[in-house]
Amino acid sequence: MSKSILITGGAGFIGSHVVQLFVEKYLDYKIINLDCLTYAGNLENLKEVENASNYIFEKVNLLDVDELRRVFEVHQVTDVIHLAAESHVDRSISDPLAFVNTNVIGTVNLLNVAKTYWRDLQDHLFYHVSTDEVYGSLDHGGFFTETTPYDPQSPYSASKAASDHFVRAYSNTYGMKTVITNCSNNYGPNQFPEKLIPLCIHNIKNNRPLPVYGKGENIRDWLFVVDHARAIDMVFHKGKVGETYNVGGFNEWKNIDIVKLLCQKMDEKLGRETGSSEKLITYVTDRAGHDMRYAIDASKIQNELGWEPSLQFEEGISKTIDWYLDNEDWLNSVTSGDYQKYYQERYK
Ligand code: NAD
Ligand code: DAU
């Protein structure tokens, strides 16, 4: 095996697409998926690769340093792609400490173990996957670039900003080879239905209210998850060490317009009368400290590495809805049990 890559958070939404891409494309790499399987981690997301000879799963928590050491030792980890995190802004508002633990302390644990295990830091890469939310909130003009100052506004984005700073500090202080990408909102198969798009698909299917925060005018820049995985592949192999790359969809939407698009597409797919799902739209209390707009200028990764999104939004949304409709068992299993409790408390 030419590389032994530790991918953290590989059972989650984005991680599962990254693991699948790497396992299928790089048969000479050993891919170790390290994940502690929180509510957001699901091995069902990895059905297509679970028996591959170059793939192995390790159920380990980033807070368990002894276990992290064991994984590095046993698998002789050469590189890290770090995705594991608490990722949902609403949960960070009700339980910030969980985000400090996994996103900040968990990341520092991983950096420490890598630093002590890797003898010559020049032979190894630590790739940290982050978010555009670290840059704060935009009004109606301008874009986030790689030089936009950090200005995180939620406990989630503050924890991700802290983890980004630690990764840069390990590069500057110890000479660790690092790279960071900051990506905009992802959508697609395997996303846990606490996030806007899968939550609305699930609720439209079940004729339940579609909770739109505030006036629905907040804007997000959406990217199909497989295009994010392709970007990670490119940056891992061709990105300049020590650099940051912003990844985005060049695709800004107001929340209310996305919800209406989902209603329209699902009316068509489910054979419902036009306009019937829109009646489910319910304006609810706004998210505390709700960031107004995110928009990424992705020209650096486009110009330097030749990456660009491969899928138009309407095609990606259509594929995403089809996936959720075709994978009813997946949706039913993740929305039973704890999800019901979360949903009741959040949307009561
Ligand atoms: P997710 O919540 O779907 O998955 C996170 C995964 O991490 C889960 O499998 C979970 O079990 C695992 N995990 C959580 N805590 C852990 C711990 N202490 N130890 C080991 N594993 C743990 O998240 P996602 O949406 O796939 O996001 C992945 C990464 O990408 C995150 O770092 C997130 O900040 C970043 N990101 C997400 C988006 C997005 O739109 N979803 C956009 C930009 C960046
Ligand atoms: O920008 C990247 C970030 O995108 C990632 O770093 C985060 O991990 C990811 O969760 C996502 O954060 P958002 O807060 O933008 O995603 P979410 O799907 O939770 O919300 C999208 C928008 O929809 C946001 O403006 C809030 C709004 N919303 C969300 C939910 C869950 C609603 O109006 N109603 C809802 O019920």
XYZ file of C-alpha atoms and ligand atoms in Angstrom:
428
model
C 0.000 0.000 0.000
C 1.470 3.366 -0.982
C -0.466 5.363 1.632
C -2.439 4.526 4.740
C -4.976 7.339 5.063
C -6.977 7.931 8.218
C -10.316 9.541 7.328
C -12.165 10.706 10.441
C -15.954 11.075 10.445
C -16.202 8.673 7.511
C -19.603 7.362 8.617
C -21.159 10.829 8.452
C -22.704 12.644 5.523
C -19.677 14.117 3.718
C -17.178 11.633 5.162
C -19.025 8.651 3.687
C -18.761 10.160 0.195
C -15.065 10.899 0.688
C -14.394 7.356 1.956
C -16.280 5.830 -0.950
C -14.443 7.948 -3.523
C -11.006 7.137 -2.078
C -11.685 3.396 -1.571
C -12.978 2.955 -5.113
C -10.465 5.211 -6.876
C -7.220 4.430 -5.030
C -6.952 0.672 -4.754
C -3.330 0.930 -3.603
C -4.240 3.103 -0.585
C -5.422 1.648 2.683
C -8.390 3.718 3.920
C -9.080 3.679 7.646
C -12.419 5.193 8.610
C -12.322 6.395 12.221
C -15.715 7.327 13.627
C -17.414 6.933 17.011
C -20.885 6.720 15.417
C -22.785 9.546 17.069
C -26.422 10.050 16.028
C -24.993 11.456 12.746
C -22.750 8.502 11.923
C -24.247 5.531 10.119
C -22.436 2.514 8.698
C -25.346 2.030 6.280
C -23.783 4.957 4.392
C -20.813 2.708 3.568
C -22.592 -0.412 2.290
C -20.909 -0.154 -1.112
C -17.369 -0.291 0.253
C -17.642 -2.153 3.561
C -16.177 -5.365 2.101
C -13.434 -3.735 0.024
C -9.966 -5.122 0.782
C -8.435 -1.633 1.098
C -11.051 -0.420 3.640
C -11.270 -0.788 7.398
C -13.567 0.740 10.015
C -12.409 1.723 13.515
C -15.081 2.728 16.035
C -13.072 5.243 18.034
C -13.851 8.561 19.728
C -11.482 11.487 19.083
C -11.493 12.081 22.832
C -9.861 8.678 23.478
C -6.167 9.399 22.985
C -4.987 5.847 23.741
C -7.260 4.508 21.047
C -6.058 7.151 18.588
C -2.447 6.059 19.289
C -3.388 2.423 18.750
C -4.986 3.220 15.388
C -1.894 5.135 14.201
C 0.356 2.280 15.342
C -1.666 -0.650 14.023
C -2.391 0.900 10.632
C 0.839 2.883 10.270
C -1.142 5.953 9.302
C 0.700 8.094 6.728
C -1.861 10.897 6.252
C -5.044 12.255 7.840
C -8.188 13.697 6.288
C -10.111 15.074 9.268
C -13.873 15.450 8.893
C -15.239 14.188 12.235
C -17.129 16.940 14.000
C -20.335 17.982 15.640
C -21.816 19.738 12.618
C -25.299 21.092 13.336
C -25.593 24.796 14.245
C -28.904 24.382 16.130
C -27.428 21.674 18.364
C -24.434 23.937 19.066
C -26.818 26.577 20.396
C -28.313 24.157 22.928
C -25.089 22.283 23.817
C -21.924 24.302 22.993
C -19.651 22.139 25.132
C -20.196 19.068 22.970
C -18.796 21.159 20.099
C -15.759 22.283 22.094
C -15.068 18.666 23.044
C -15.197 17.076 19.612
C -14.291 19.964 17.318
C -11.585 21.626 19.400
C -10.213 19.051 21.860
C -10.797 16.160 19.456
C -8.866 17.980 16.723
C -5.985 18.835 19.064
C -5.851 15.192 20.226
C -5.554 14.069 16.625
C -2.864 16.675 15.855
C -0.887 15.592 18.946
C -1.024 11.899 18.119
C -0.037 12.580 14.497
C 2.837 14.811 15.643
C 4.267 12.201 17.990
C 3.667 9.219 15.711
C 5.058 10.765 12.507
C 8.853 10.743 12.788
C 9.593 13.064 9.856
C 6.704 15.504 9.586
C 7.718 16.302 6.004
C 6.558 12.859 4.852
C 2.959 13.273 5.968
C -0.091 15.469 5.402
C -2.781 16.561 7.874
C -5.802 17.727 5.858
C -8.460 19.560 7.875
C -11.979 19.911 6.474
C -13.702 23.090 7.606
C -16.573 25.414 6.867
C -17.249 28.834 5.373
C -19.092 29.723 8.611
C -15.757 30.645 10.219
C -15.837 33.863 8.149
C -19.080 35.023 9.781
C -22.050 36.488 7.979
C -22.290 38.559 4.780
C -24.854 41.201 3.880
C -25.990 41.317 0.309
C -22.664 42.131 -1.366
C -19.308 40.398 -1.605
C -17.949 36.906 -1.127
C -15.757 35.022 1.338
C -12.226 34.590 0.036
C -9.297 32.755 1.619
C -8.128 36.062 3.139
C -11.444 37.109 4.700
C -10.791 37.597 8.441
C -12.329 35.006 10.749
C -15.487 36.228 12.505
C -17.427 33.161 13.727
C -20.876 33.880 15.117
C -22.313 30.586 16.422
C -20.876 28.106 18.935
C -20.469 25.687 15.994
C -18.508 28.136 13.847
C -16.468 29.314 16.858
C -15.438 25.700 17.495
C -14.549 25.137 13.833
C -12.584 28.414 13.746
C -10.653 27.305 16.841
C -9.836 23.974 15.219
C -8.637 25.734 12.033
C -6.370 27.958 14.148
C -4.905 24.921 15.914
C -4.153 23.236 12.591
C -2.346 26.371 11.345
C -0.541 26.655 14.692
C 0.801 23.069 14.313
C 2.049 23.971 10.840
C 3.715 27.179 12.037
C 5.088 25.860 15.346
C 6.062 22.265 14.608
C 6.384 22.313 10.812
C 3.525 19.880 10.293
C 2.398 19.738 6.654
C -1.230 20.869 6.704
C -3.932 22.014 4.325
C -7.420 23.360 5.087
C -10.537 23.674 2.966
C -13.529 25.815 3.926
C -16.668 24.719 2.158
C -20.181 26.068 1.789
C -23.445 24.165 2.468
C -23.515 20.621 1.138
C -26.585 18.647 0.107
C -27.137 15.140 -1.278
C -27.614 11.499 -0.232
C -26.821 10.372 3.359
C -27.443 13.775 4.986
C -29.050 13.482 8.418
C -32.586 14.968 8.312
C -31.900 17.683 10.881
C -30.468 19.904 8.098
C -32.786 22.042 5.958
C -32.947 20.034 2.716
C -33.381 16.458 4.016
C -35.658 17.707 6.820
C -37.982 19.289 4.240
C -37.886 16.219 1.973
C -38.808 14.019 4.944
C -41.589 16.359 6.080
C -43.069 16.881 2.615
C -43.184 13.116 2.149
C -45.061 12.780 5.461
C -47.263 15.882 5.027
C -45.733 17.565 8.060
C -45.077 21.303 8.537
C -41.981 22.754 6.842
C -40.320 24.946 9.507
C -38.792 28.039 7.896
C -36.778 30.209 10.288
C -37.657 33.921 10.404
C -38.782 35.189 7.003
C -36.838 32.559 5.038
C -34.659 35.255 3.517
C -31.294 33.975 4.728
C -29.037 32.903 1.900
C -26.787 29.863 1.579
C -24.459 28.734 -1.229
C -25.226 25.061 -2.000
C -22.895 22.386 -3.344
C -23.616 18.745 -4.206
C -21.732 16.567 -1.716
C -19.957 14.502 -4.392
C -18.457 17.721 -5.776
C -17.103 18.493 -2.296
C -15.586 14.980 -2.153
C -13.983 15.605 -5.584
C -12.535 18.874 -4.264
C -11.066 17.065 -1.236
C -9.485 14.483 -3.548
C -7.900 17.260 -5.646
C -6.629 19.289 -2.700
C -5.259 16.190 -0.967
C -3.262 15.221 -4.073
C -2.445 18.568 -5.702
C -3.040 21.294 -3.103
C -0.121 23.429 -1.948
C 0.998 22.561 1.570
C 0.143 25.244 4.138
C -2.597 26.717 1.953
C -6.310 27.240 2.433
C -8.826 26.660 -0.355
C -12.436 27.813 -0.310
C -14.929 25.437 -1.912
C -18.399 26.573 -2.976
C -21.155 26.020 -5.465
C -21.423 29.488 -7.096
C -25.039 28.793 -6.215
C -26.815 31.142 -3.795
C -30.403 30.527 -2.738
C -32.772 32.113 -0.236
C -34.043 29.415 2.138
C -37.679 30.034 1.209
C -36.919 29.568 -2.490
C -35.225 26.233 -1.812
C -38.179 25.064 0.259
C -40.558 26.056 -2.558
C -38.380 24.273 -5.131
C -38.466 21.105 -3.015
C -42.272 21.386 -2.745
C -42.645 21.802 -6.498
C -40.327 18.896 -7.385
C -41.901 16.586 -4.807
C -45.451 17.406 -5.934
C -44.358 16.277 -9.411
C -42.555 13.139 -8.217
C -45.308 12.085 -5.788
C -48.112 12.858 -8.263
C -49.640 15.463 -5.946
C -51.657 18.453 -7.059
C -49.400 21.431 -7.944
C -49.040 23.738 -4.931
C -50.244 21.233 -2.358
C -46.898 20.806 -0.524
C -46.345 24.594 -0.320
C -49.298 24.727 2.055
C -47.060 22.946 4.585
C -44.674 25.927 4.818
C -44.712 27.269 8.389
C -42.699 30.297 9.486
C -41.197 29.634 12.910
C -39.054 31.543 15.426
C -35.717 32.482 13.930
C -32.464 30.728 14.878
C -30.607 32.724 17.577
C -27.828 34.764 15.971
C -28.833 33.487 12.516
C -26.118 34.310 9.930
C -27.712 36.222 7.043
C -25.730 35.091 4.038
C -22.821 32.839 3.090
C -21.252 33.036 -0.366
C -17.917 31.575 -1.399
C -15.530 32.875 -4.004
C -14.111 29.538 -5.164
C -11.858 30.981 -7.875
C -8.604 29.931 -6.165
C -9.352 26.193 -6.250
C -10.853 26.633 -9.709
C -7.857 28.486 -11.180
C -5.057 26.663 -9.344
C -6.383 23.094 -9.282
C -8.991 23.072 -12.058
C -11.866 22.094 -9.739
C -15.434 23.167 -10.473
C -18.866 21.850 -9.518
C -19.998 19.150 -11.940
C -23.726 19.267 -11.261
C -26.365 21.938 -11.797
C -28.433 22.584 -8.651
C -31.819 21.496 -10.034
C -30.315 18.207 -11.243
C -28.608 17.676 -7.857
C -31.822 18.406 -5.961
C -33.753 16.014 -8.168
C -31.160 13.254 -7.585
C -31.248 13.975 -3.853
C -35.042 13.732 -3.610
C -34.947 10.475 -5.620
C -32.343 9.054 -3.236
C -34.464 9.808 -0.159
C -37.603 8.407 -1.816
C -35.714 5.251 -2.869
C -34.110 4.792 0.552
C -37.133 4.776 2.784
C -35.555 2.243 5.179
C -32.543 4.517 5.730
C -34.804 7.490 6.429
C -37.110 5.487 8.717
C -34.219 4.075 10.708
C -32.535 7.440 11.349
C -35.801 9.213 12.180
C -36.965 6.708 14.775
C -35.963 6.782 18.456
C -33.819 9.747 19.495
C -34.695 11.768 16.404
C -38.335 12.029 17.518
C -37.244 13.444 20.859
C -34.853 15.916 19.209
C -37.535 16.998 16.744
C -40.216 17.541 19.388
C -37.891 19.588 21.570
C -36.496 21.643 18.710
C -39.752 22.423 16.893
C -42.261 22.433 19.757
P -21.995 14.839 10.062
O -22.540 15.404 11.318
O -22.919 14.257 9.056
O -20.926 13.691 10.409
C -19.964 13.834 11.413
C -19.331 12.468 11.682
O -18.346 12.626 12.711
C -20.338 11.418 12.173
O -20.150 10.205 11.486
C -20.006 11.270 13.662
O -20.272 9.982 14.160
C -18.507 11.579 13.670
N -18.075 12.096 14.984
C -18.642 13.113 15.701
N -17.989 13.271 16.870
C -16.974 12.359 16.882
C -15.967 12.039 17.816
N -15.853 12.685 18.997
N -15.102 11.043 17.511
C -15.206 10.363 16.340
N -16.158 10.620 15.421
C -17.031 11.605 15.694
O -21.097 15.994 9.437
P -20.902 16.402 7.902
O -21.997 17.299 7.503
O -20.589 15.191 7.111
O -19.587 17.312 8.042
C -18.283 16.720 7.988
C -17.244 17.810 8.162
O -17.378 18.770 7.137
C -17.364 18.579 9.477
O -16.066 18.841 9.947
C -18.081 19.848 9.103
O -17.720 20.907 9.967
C -17.565 20.069 7.695
N -18.463 20.797 6.782
C -19.765 20.426 6.644
C -20.571 21.095 5.721
C -22.022 20.695 5.489
O -22.733 21.401 4.763
N -22.507 19.606 6.042
C -20.039 22.147 4.972
C -18.713 22.515 5.176
C -17.923 21.816 6.075
O -22.015 26.666 5.416
C -21.552 25.406 5.778
C -22.376 24.860 6.924
O -23.655 24.521 6.388
C -21.739 23.640 7.580
O -20.517 24.020 8.161
C -22.674 23.051 8.649
O -22.086 21.868 9.176
C -23.982 22.719 7.994
O -24.888 22.233 8.953
C -24.571 23.937 7.280
O -25.006 24.925 8.269
P -26.395 25.718 8.110
O -26.812 26.197 9.423
O -26.317 26.703 6.994
O -27.335 24.478 7.589
P -28.842 24.075 7.953
O -29.258 23.035 6.969
O -29.013 23.793 9.388
O -29.659 25.413 7.630
C -29.660 25.981 6.338
C -30.501 27.249 6.400
O -31.882 26.884 6.614
C -30.129 28.150 7.549
O -30.258 29.521 7.130
C -31.165 27.850 8.634
C -32.385 27.460 7.820
N -33.276 26.449 8.451
C -32.722 25.306 8.934
C -33.491 24.344 9.532
C -32.883 23.082 10.100
C -34.649 26.668 8.514
O -35.150 27.701 8.032
N -35.421 25.705 9.088
C -34.913 24.562 9.637
O -35.692 23.731 10.181
